[in-house]
Coordinates of C-alpha atoms in Angstrom, one line a residue:
X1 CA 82.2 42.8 22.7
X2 CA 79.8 42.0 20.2
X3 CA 76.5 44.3 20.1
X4 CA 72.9 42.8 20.3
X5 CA 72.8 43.6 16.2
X6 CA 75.8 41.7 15.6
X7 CA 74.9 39.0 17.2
X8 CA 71.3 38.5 16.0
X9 CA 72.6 39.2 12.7
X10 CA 74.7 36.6 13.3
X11 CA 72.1 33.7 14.3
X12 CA 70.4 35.3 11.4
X13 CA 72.3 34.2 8.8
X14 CA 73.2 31.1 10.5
X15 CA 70.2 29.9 11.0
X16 CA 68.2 31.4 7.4
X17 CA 70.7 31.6 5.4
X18 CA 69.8 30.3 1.8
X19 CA 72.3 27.5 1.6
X20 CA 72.1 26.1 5.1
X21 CA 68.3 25.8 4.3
X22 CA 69.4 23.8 0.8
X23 CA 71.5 21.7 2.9
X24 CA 69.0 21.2 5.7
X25 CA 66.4 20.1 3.4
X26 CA 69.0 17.9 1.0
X27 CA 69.6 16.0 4.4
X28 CA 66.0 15.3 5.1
X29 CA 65.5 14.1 1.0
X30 CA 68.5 11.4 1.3
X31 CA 67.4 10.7 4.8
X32 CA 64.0 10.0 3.4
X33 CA 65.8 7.9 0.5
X34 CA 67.6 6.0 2.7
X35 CA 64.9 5.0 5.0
X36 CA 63.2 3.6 2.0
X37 CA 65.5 1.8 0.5
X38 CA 66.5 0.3 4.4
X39 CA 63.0 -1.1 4.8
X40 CA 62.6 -2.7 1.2
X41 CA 66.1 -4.2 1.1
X42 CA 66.2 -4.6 5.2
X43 CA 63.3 -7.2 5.6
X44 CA 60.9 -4.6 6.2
X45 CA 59.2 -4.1 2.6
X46 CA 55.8 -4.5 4.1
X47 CA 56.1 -1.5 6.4
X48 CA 57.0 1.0 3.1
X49 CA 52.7 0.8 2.7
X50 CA 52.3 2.4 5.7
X51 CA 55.9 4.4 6.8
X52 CA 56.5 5.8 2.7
X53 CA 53.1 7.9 2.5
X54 CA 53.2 8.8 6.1
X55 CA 57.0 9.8 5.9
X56 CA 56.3 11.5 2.4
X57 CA 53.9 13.5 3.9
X58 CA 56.4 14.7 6.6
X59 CA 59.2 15.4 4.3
X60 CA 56.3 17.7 2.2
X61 CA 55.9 19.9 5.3
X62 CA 59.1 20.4 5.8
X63 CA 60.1 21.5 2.3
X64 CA 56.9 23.5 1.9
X65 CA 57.8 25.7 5.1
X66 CA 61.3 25.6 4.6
X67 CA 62.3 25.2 0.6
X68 CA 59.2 25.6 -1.6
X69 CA 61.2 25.1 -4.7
X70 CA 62.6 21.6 -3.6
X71 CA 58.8 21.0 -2.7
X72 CA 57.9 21.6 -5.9
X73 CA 60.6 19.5 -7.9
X74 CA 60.0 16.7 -4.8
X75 CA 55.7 16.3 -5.5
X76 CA 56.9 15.8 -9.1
X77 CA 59.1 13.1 -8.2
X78 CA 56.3 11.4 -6.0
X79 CA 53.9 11.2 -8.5
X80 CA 56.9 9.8 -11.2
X81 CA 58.1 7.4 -8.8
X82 CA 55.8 6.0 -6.6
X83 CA 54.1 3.6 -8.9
X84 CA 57.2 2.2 -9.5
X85 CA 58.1 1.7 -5.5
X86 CA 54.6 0.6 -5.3
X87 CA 55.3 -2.4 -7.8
X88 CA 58.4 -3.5 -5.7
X89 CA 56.8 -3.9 -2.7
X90 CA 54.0 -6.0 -3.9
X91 CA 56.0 -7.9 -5.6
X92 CA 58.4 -8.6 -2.6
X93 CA 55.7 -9.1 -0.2
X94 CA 52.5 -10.0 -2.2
X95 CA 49.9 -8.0 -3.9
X96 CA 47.7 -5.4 -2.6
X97 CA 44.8 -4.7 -3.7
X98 CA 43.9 -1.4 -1.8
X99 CA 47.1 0.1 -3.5
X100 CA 47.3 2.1 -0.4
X101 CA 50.8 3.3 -1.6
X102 CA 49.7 5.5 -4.0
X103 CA 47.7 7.9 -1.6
X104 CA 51.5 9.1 -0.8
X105 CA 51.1 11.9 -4.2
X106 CA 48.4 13.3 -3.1
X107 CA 49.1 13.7 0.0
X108 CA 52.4 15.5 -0.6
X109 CA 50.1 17.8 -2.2
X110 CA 47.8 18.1 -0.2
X111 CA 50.1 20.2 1.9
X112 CA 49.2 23.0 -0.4
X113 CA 45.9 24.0 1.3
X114 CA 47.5 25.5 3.6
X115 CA 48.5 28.1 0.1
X116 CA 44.6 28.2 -0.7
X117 CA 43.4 28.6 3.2
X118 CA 46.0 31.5 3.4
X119 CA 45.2 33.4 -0.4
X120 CA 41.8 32.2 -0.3
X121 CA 39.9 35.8 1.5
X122 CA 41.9 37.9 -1.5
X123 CA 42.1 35.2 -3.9
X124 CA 39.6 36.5 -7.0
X125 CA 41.0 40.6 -6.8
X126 CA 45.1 38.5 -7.9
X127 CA 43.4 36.7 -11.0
X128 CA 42.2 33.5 -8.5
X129 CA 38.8 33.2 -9.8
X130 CA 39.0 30.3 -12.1
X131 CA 40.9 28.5 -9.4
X132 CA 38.2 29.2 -6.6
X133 CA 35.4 28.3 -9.6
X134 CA 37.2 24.9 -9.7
X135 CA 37.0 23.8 -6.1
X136 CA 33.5 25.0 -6.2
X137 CA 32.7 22.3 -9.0
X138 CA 34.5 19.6 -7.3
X139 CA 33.7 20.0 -3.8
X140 CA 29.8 20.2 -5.0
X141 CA 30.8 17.0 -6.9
X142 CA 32.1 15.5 -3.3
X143 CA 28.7 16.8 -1.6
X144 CA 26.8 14.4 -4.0
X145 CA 29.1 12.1 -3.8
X146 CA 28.6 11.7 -0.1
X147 CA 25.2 11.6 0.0
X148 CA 25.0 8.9 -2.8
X149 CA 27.9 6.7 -2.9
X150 CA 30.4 5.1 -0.5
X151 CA 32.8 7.4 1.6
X152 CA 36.0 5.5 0.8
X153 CA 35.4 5.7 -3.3
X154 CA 34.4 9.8 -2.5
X155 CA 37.8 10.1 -0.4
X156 CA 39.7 9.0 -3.7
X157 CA 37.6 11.0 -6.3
X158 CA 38.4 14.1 -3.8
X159 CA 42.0 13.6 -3.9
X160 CA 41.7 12.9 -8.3
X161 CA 39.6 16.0 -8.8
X162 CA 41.0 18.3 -6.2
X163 CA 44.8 18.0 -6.5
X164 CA 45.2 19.2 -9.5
X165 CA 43.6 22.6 -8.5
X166 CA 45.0 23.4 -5.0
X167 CA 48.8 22.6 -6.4
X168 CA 48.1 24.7 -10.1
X169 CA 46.7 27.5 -7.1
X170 CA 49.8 27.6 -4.9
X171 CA 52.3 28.1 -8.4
X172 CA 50.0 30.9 -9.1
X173 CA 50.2 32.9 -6.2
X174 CA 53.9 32.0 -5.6
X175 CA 54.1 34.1 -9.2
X176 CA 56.8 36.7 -7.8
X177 CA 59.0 33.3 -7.4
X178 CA 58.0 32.5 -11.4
X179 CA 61.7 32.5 -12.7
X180 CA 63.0 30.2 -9.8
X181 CA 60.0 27.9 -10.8
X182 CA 60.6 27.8 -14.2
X183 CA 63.7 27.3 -13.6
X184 CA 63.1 23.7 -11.6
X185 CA 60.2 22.6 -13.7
X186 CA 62.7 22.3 -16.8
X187 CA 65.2 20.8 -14.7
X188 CA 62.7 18.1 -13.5
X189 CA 61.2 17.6 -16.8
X190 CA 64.6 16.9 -18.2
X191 CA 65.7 14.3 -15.6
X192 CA 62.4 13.1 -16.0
X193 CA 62.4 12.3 -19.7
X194 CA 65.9 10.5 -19.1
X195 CA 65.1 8.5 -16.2
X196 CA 61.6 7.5 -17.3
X197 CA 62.4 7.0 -20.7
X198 CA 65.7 4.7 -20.1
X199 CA 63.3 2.6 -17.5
X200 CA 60.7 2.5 -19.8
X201 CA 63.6 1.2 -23.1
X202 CA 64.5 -1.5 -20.5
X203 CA 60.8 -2.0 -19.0
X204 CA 59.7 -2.9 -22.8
X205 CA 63.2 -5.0 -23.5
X206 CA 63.9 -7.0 -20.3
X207 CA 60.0 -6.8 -18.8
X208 CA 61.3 -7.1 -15.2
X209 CA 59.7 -9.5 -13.5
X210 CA 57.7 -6.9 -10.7
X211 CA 56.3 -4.9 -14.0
X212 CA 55.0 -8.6 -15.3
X213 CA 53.4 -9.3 -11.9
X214 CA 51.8 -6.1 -11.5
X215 CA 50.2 -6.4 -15.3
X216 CA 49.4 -10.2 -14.6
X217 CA 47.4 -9.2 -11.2
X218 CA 45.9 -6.1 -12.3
X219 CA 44.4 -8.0 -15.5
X220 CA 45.2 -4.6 -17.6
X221 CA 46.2 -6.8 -20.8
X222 CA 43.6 -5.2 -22.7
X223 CA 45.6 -1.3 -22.1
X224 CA 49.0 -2.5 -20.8
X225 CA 49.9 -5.5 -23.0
X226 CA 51.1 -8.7 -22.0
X227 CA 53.7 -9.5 -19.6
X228 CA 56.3 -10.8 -21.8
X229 CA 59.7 -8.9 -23.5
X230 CA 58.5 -6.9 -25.9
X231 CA 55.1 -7.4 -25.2
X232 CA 54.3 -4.8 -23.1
X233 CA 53.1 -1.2 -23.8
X234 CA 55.2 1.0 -21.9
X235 CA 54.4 2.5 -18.8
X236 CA 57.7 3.1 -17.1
X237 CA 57.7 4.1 -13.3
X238 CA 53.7 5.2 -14.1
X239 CA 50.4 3.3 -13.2
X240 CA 49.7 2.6 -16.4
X241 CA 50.5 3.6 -20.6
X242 CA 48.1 6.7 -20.8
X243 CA 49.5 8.7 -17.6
X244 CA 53.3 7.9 -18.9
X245 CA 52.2 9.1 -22.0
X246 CA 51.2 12.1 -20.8
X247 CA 54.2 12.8 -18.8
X248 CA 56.4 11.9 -21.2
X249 CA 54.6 14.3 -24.1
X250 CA 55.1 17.1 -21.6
X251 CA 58.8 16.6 -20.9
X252 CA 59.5 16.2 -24.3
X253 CA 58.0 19.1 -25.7
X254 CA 59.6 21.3 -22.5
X255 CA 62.7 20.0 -23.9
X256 CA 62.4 22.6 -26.5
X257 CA 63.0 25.2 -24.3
X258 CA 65.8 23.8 -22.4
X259 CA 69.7 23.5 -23.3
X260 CA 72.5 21.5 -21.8
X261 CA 74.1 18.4 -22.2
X262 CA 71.3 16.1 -21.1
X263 CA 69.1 17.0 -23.7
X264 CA 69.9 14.7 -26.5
X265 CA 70.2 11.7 -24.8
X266 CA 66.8 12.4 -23.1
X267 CA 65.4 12.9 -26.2
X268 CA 66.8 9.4 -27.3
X269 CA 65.4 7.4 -24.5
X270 CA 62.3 10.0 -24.2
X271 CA 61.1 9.6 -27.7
X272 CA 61.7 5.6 -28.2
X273 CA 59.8 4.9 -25.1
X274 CA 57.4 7.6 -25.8
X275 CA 56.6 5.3 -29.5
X276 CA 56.4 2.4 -27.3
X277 CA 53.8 3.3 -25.1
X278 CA 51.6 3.4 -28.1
X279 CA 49.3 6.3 -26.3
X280 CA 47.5 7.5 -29.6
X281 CA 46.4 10.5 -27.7
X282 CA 49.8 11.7 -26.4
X283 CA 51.2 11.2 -29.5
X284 CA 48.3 13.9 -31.1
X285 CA 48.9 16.0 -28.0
X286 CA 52.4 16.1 -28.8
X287 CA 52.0 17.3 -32.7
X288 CA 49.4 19.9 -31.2
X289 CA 51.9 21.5 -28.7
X290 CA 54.6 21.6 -31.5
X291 CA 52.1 23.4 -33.6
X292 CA 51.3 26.0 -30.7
X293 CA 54.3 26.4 -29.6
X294 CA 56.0 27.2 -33.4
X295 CA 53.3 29.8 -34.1
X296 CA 54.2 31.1 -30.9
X297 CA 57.7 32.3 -30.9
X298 CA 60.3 34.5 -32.9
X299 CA 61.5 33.6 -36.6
X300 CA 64.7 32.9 -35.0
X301 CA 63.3 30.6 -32.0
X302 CA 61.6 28.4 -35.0
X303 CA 64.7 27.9 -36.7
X304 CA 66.3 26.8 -33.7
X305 CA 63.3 24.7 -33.2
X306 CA 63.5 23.2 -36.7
X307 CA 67.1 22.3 -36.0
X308 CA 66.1 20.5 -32.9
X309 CA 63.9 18.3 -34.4
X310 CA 65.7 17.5 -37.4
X311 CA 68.3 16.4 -34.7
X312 CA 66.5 14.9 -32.6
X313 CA 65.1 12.7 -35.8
X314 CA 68.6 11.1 -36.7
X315 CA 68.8 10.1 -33.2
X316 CA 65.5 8.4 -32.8
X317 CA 64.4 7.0 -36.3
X318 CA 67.3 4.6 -36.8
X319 CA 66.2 3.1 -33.2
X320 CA 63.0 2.8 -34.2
X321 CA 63.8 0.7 -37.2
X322 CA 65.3 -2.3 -35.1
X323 CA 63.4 -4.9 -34.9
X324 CA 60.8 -5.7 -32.6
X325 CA 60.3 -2.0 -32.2
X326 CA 60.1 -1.1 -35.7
X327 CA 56.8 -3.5 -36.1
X328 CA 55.7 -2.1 -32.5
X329 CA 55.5 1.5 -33.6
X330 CA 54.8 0.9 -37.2
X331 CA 51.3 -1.0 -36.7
X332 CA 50.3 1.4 -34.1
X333 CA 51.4 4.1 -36.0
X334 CA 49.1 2.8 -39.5
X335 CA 45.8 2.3 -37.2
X336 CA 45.7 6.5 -37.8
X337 CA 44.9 5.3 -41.5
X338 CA 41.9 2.6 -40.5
X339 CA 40.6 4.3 -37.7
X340 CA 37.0 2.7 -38.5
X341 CA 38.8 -0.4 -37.9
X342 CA 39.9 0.1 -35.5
X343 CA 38.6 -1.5 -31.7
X344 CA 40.0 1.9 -29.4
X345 CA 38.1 4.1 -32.1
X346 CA 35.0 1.9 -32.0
X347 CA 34.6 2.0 -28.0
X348 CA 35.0 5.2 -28.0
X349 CA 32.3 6.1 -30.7
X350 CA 30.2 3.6 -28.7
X351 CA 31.0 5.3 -25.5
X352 CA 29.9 8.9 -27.0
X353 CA 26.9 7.7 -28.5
X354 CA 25.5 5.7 -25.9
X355 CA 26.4 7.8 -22.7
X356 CA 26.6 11.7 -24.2
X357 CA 22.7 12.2 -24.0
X358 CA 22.8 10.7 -20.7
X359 CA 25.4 12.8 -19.3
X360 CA 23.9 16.3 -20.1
X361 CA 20.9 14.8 -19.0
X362 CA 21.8 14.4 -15.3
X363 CA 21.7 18.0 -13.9
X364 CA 22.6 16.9 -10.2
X365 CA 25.6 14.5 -11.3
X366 CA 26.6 10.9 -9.3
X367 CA 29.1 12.8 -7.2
X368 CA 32.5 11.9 -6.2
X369 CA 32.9 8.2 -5.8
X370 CA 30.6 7.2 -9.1
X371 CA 33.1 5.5 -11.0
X372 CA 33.2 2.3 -8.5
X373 CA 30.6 -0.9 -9.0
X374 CA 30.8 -4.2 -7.7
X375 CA 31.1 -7.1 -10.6
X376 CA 28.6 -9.2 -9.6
X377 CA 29.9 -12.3 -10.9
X378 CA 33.5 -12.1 -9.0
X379 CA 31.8 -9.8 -5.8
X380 CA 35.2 -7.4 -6.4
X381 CA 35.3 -3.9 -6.7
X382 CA 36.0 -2.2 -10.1
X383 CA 36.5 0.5 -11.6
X384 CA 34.4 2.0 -14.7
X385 CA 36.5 3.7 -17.2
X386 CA 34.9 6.5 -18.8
X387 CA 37.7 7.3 -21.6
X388 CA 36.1 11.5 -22.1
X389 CA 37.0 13.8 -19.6
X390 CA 33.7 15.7 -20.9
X391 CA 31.4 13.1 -20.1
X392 CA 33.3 12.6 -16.7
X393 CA 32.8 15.8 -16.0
X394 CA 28.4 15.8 -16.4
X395 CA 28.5 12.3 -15.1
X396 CA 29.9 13.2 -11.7
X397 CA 29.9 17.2 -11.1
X398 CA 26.4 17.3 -12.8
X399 CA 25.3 20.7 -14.4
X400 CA 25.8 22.3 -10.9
X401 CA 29.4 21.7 -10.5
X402 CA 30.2 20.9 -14.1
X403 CA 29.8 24.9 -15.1
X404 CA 31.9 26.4 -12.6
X405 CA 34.4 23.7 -13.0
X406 CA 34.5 24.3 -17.1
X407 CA 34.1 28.2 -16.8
X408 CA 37.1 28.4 -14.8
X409 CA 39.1 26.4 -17.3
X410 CA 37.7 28.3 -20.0
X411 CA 38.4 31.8 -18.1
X412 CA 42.1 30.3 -17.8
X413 CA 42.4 29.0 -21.8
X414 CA 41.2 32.7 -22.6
X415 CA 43.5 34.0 -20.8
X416 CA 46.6 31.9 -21.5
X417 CA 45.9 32.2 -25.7
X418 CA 45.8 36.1 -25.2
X419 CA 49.5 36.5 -23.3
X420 CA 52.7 37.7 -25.8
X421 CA 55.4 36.9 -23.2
X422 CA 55.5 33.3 -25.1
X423 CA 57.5 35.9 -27.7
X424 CA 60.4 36.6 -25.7
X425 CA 60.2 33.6 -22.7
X426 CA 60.1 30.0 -24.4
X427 CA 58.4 28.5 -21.5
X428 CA 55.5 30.5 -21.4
X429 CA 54.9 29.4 -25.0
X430 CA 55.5 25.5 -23.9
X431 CA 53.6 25.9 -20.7
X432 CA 50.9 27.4 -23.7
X433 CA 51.1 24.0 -25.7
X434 CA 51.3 22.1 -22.7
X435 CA 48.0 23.1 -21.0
X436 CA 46.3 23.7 -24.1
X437 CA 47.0 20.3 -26.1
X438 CA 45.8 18.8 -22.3
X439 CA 42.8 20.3 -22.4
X440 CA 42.0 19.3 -26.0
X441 CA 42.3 15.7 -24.8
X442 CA 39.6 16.0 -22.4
X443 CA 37.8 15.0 -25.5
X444 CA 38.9 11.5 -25.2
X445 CA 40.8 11.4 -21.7
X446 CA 40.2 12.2 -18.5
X447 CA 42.9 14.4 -18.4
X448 CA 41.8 16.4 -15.4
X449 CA 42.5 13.8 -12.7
X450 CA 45.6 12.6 -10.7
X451 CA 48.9 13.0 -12.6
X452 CA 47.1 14.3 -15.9
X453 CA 45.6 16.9 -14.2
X454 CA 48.3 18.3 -12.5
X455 CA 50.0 18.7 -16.0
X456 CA 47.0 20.3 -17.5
X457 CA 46.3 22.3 -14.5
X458 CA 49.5 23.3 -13.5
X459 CA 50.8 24.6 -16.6
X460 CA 47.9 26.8 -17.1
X461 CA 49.1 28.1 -13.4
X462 CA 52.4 28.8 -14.4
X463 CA 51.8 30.3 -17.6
X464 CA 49.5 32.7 -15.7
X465 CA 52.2 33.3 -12.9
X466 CA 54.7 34.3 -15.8
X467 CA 52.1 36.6 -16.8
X468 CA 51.6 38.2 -13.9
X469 CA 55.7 38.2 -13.2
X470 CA 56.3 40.0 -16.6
X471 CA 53.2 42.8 -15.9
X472 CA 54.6 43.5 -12.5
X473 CA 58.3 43.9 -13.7
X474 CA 57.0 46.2 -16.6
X475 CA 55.6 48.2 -14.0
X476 CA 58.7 48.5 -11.8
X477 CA 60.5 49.8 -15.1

């Protein structure tokens, strides 16, 4: 007979073991995928607005309490994807205008609070402070916010300012798990540069026909191009060029620290559609982190680098040098030289001149929510693009919550520029690049919020977890 140990070792390991919980949570992804792709191809496209956040959000639970590393690699996915889904549906079944689809990223990570509700009491003695100095600037920003503006606009500035934080928080004090996570992040970065950047080839060569109505509806000619083959900037499965852009300079310069055999056609695709989205910024962000990261790491990591590059060069440049790309990326690529000619340059001079004054000026901030007027000609709702993450910052946090907010990035860009692991571990030295070249965009881009912001954020999260990993196994030696 078996004893009362055997057998609850038995259900033990039947029931926890590491693979079955793989396998369990594998089965509730595909189940998810297929459920998705049943209601847009079953007649039921229409439903995906309300069953793909809700069911999103479900899925998220379960792989947070069950497989946190497949929640991680499955929030990066929402925010790559949804955009894209998002596009389909409208253009099956007509266009929203609420865009009520893409509420489905952040509520996959809005899971996380349960991570800052549990680490919150003993959060500042681990290294939490700057995290806990960020939520105190945004949820003084939402405070404002509710007392001045409309709840619905202060719901979505909540979910673009806080995000960002709660889900850089959770890597951090997951940092014991820091080589599993590193481990994933490459491995979604990669897929990511292949997938988006093969969508985004195609996007700019066939412009499919739900990318033209989305870019005819939204009226973004002015950032997105025009809906015609090789018209369009590139945006792949993103909202728009400047997020992709972001996302792609990120997986791109993580490739540097990756091996296999996916990296050089990901590089391929990654690079040519990175040149076609003609993000200015992302393309100086990119430079930056090469810079960082080369000063970084050993003599012999550079040369490797070096090769990489040089590699990766006689792969790309005789792609770019077809035609209509090579015009495409040429032009772009010459407006560096005549940047006082140059109509993005000017509007953003304009914008500094005209709005900095007023923005240090306003010590209580507009809140959460600010960003949204009515046009009174057309009575719609619109949104007011403020392209500096700086002035975004004193415009709605104010001085109040603009400080805390900053000092805690600061604290954390201190921090980061100080560790040597970058010596030895090659991620640490992207992660580095990453958050750093993110934070110099704030400059020009409001790189804090939504996707952007959980690049900039949660990079600086996971170089500080690797940190933290490396002083607590020097210890154990």
């Amino acid at each position: 007979m078996f004893s009362k140990q055997t057998l609850f070792n038995s259900f033990s390991q039947s029931k926890f073991f590491p693979q079955d919980r793989s396998a369990q949570s594998w089965i509730v992804i595909f189940g998810f995928l297929l459920l998705v792709v049943t209601c847009y191809f079953g007649g039921a496209a229409s439903l995906l607005r309300v069953v793909f956040p809700t069911t999103s959000l479900l899925v998220a639970i379960f792989l947070y309490l069950r497989h946190p590393i497949l929640y991680i690699g499955f929030t990066w996915w929402t925010w790559f994807l949804t955009p894209l889904l998002t596009r389909l549906v409208d253009y099956r079944v007509g266009w929203d205008p609420t865009r009520q689809m893409l509420i489905a990223p952040y509520l996959v990570v809005f899971v996380t609070v349960a991570t800052l509700l549990k680490h919150l009491p003993h959060a500042i003695p681990q290294g939490g402070l700057p995290f806990i100095l960020g939520v105190i600037g945004v949820s003084y920003g939402g405070l404002v916010g509710m007392i001045f503006n409309q709840p619905v606009p202060v719901i979505r500035g909540f979910l673009d300012w806080l995000s960002p934080i709660i889900f850089a928080f959770h890597l951090f004090m997951n940092w014991r798990d820091y080589p599993s996570y590193r481990q994933h992040f490459q491995r979604v970065f990669i897929w990511c540069v292949l997938i988006t950047g093969a969508y985004g080839v195609y996007q700019f060569i066939a412009a499919p026909e739900w990318d033209k109505f989305w870019l005819t509806e939204s009226k973004m000619f002015t950032s997105a191009g025009n809906p015609v083959a090789f018209g369009i900037r590139v945006w792949s499965t993103l909202h728009s060029p400047g997020p992709f852009g972001t996302v792609m300079q990120t997986g791109l310069l993580l490739l540097f620290t990756s091996t296999g055999s996916l990296i050089f056609p990901a590089s391929a695709v990654g690079y040519l559609s990175f040149l076609l989205s003609q993000v200015r910024t992302s393309w100086g962000g990119w430079l930056l982190g090469i810079i960082l990261i080369f000063s970084s790491v050993k003599t012999k990591t550079q040369l490797r680098l070096i090769t990489i590059i040089l590699v990766m060069a006689m792969c790309v440049v005789p792609l770019v040098t077809i035609e209509p790309i090579s015009k495409v990326v040429t032009t772009r690529l010459e407006s560096f030289s005549n940047l006082e000619r140059d109509s993005s340059f000017k509007d953003r001079s304009e914008t500094y001149d005209r709005n900095l004054n007023l923005a240090l000026t306003t010590v209580l901030g507009n809140g959460l929510g600010n960003i949204w007027k009515v046009n009174e000609k057309t009575g719609q709702i619109e949104v007011i693009v403020i392209d500096s993450g700086i002035l975004d910052m004193f415009f709605t946090l104010g001085w109040f919550g603009a400080i805390p907010y900053i000092t805690g990035l600061v604290l954390m860009l201190v921090s980061v520029s100080r560790y040597t692991e970058g010596r030895f571990d090659s991620f640490v030295s992207a992660a580095r690049a990453i958050s750093i070249s993110s934070c110099a965009q704030l400059i020009i881009y409001s790189g804090m919020l939504s996707v952007a912001g959980m690049i900039m954020w949660g990079f600086l999260a996971m170089a500080m977890a690797a940190h933290k990993y490396y002083q607590h196994q020097g210890m154990k030696m």
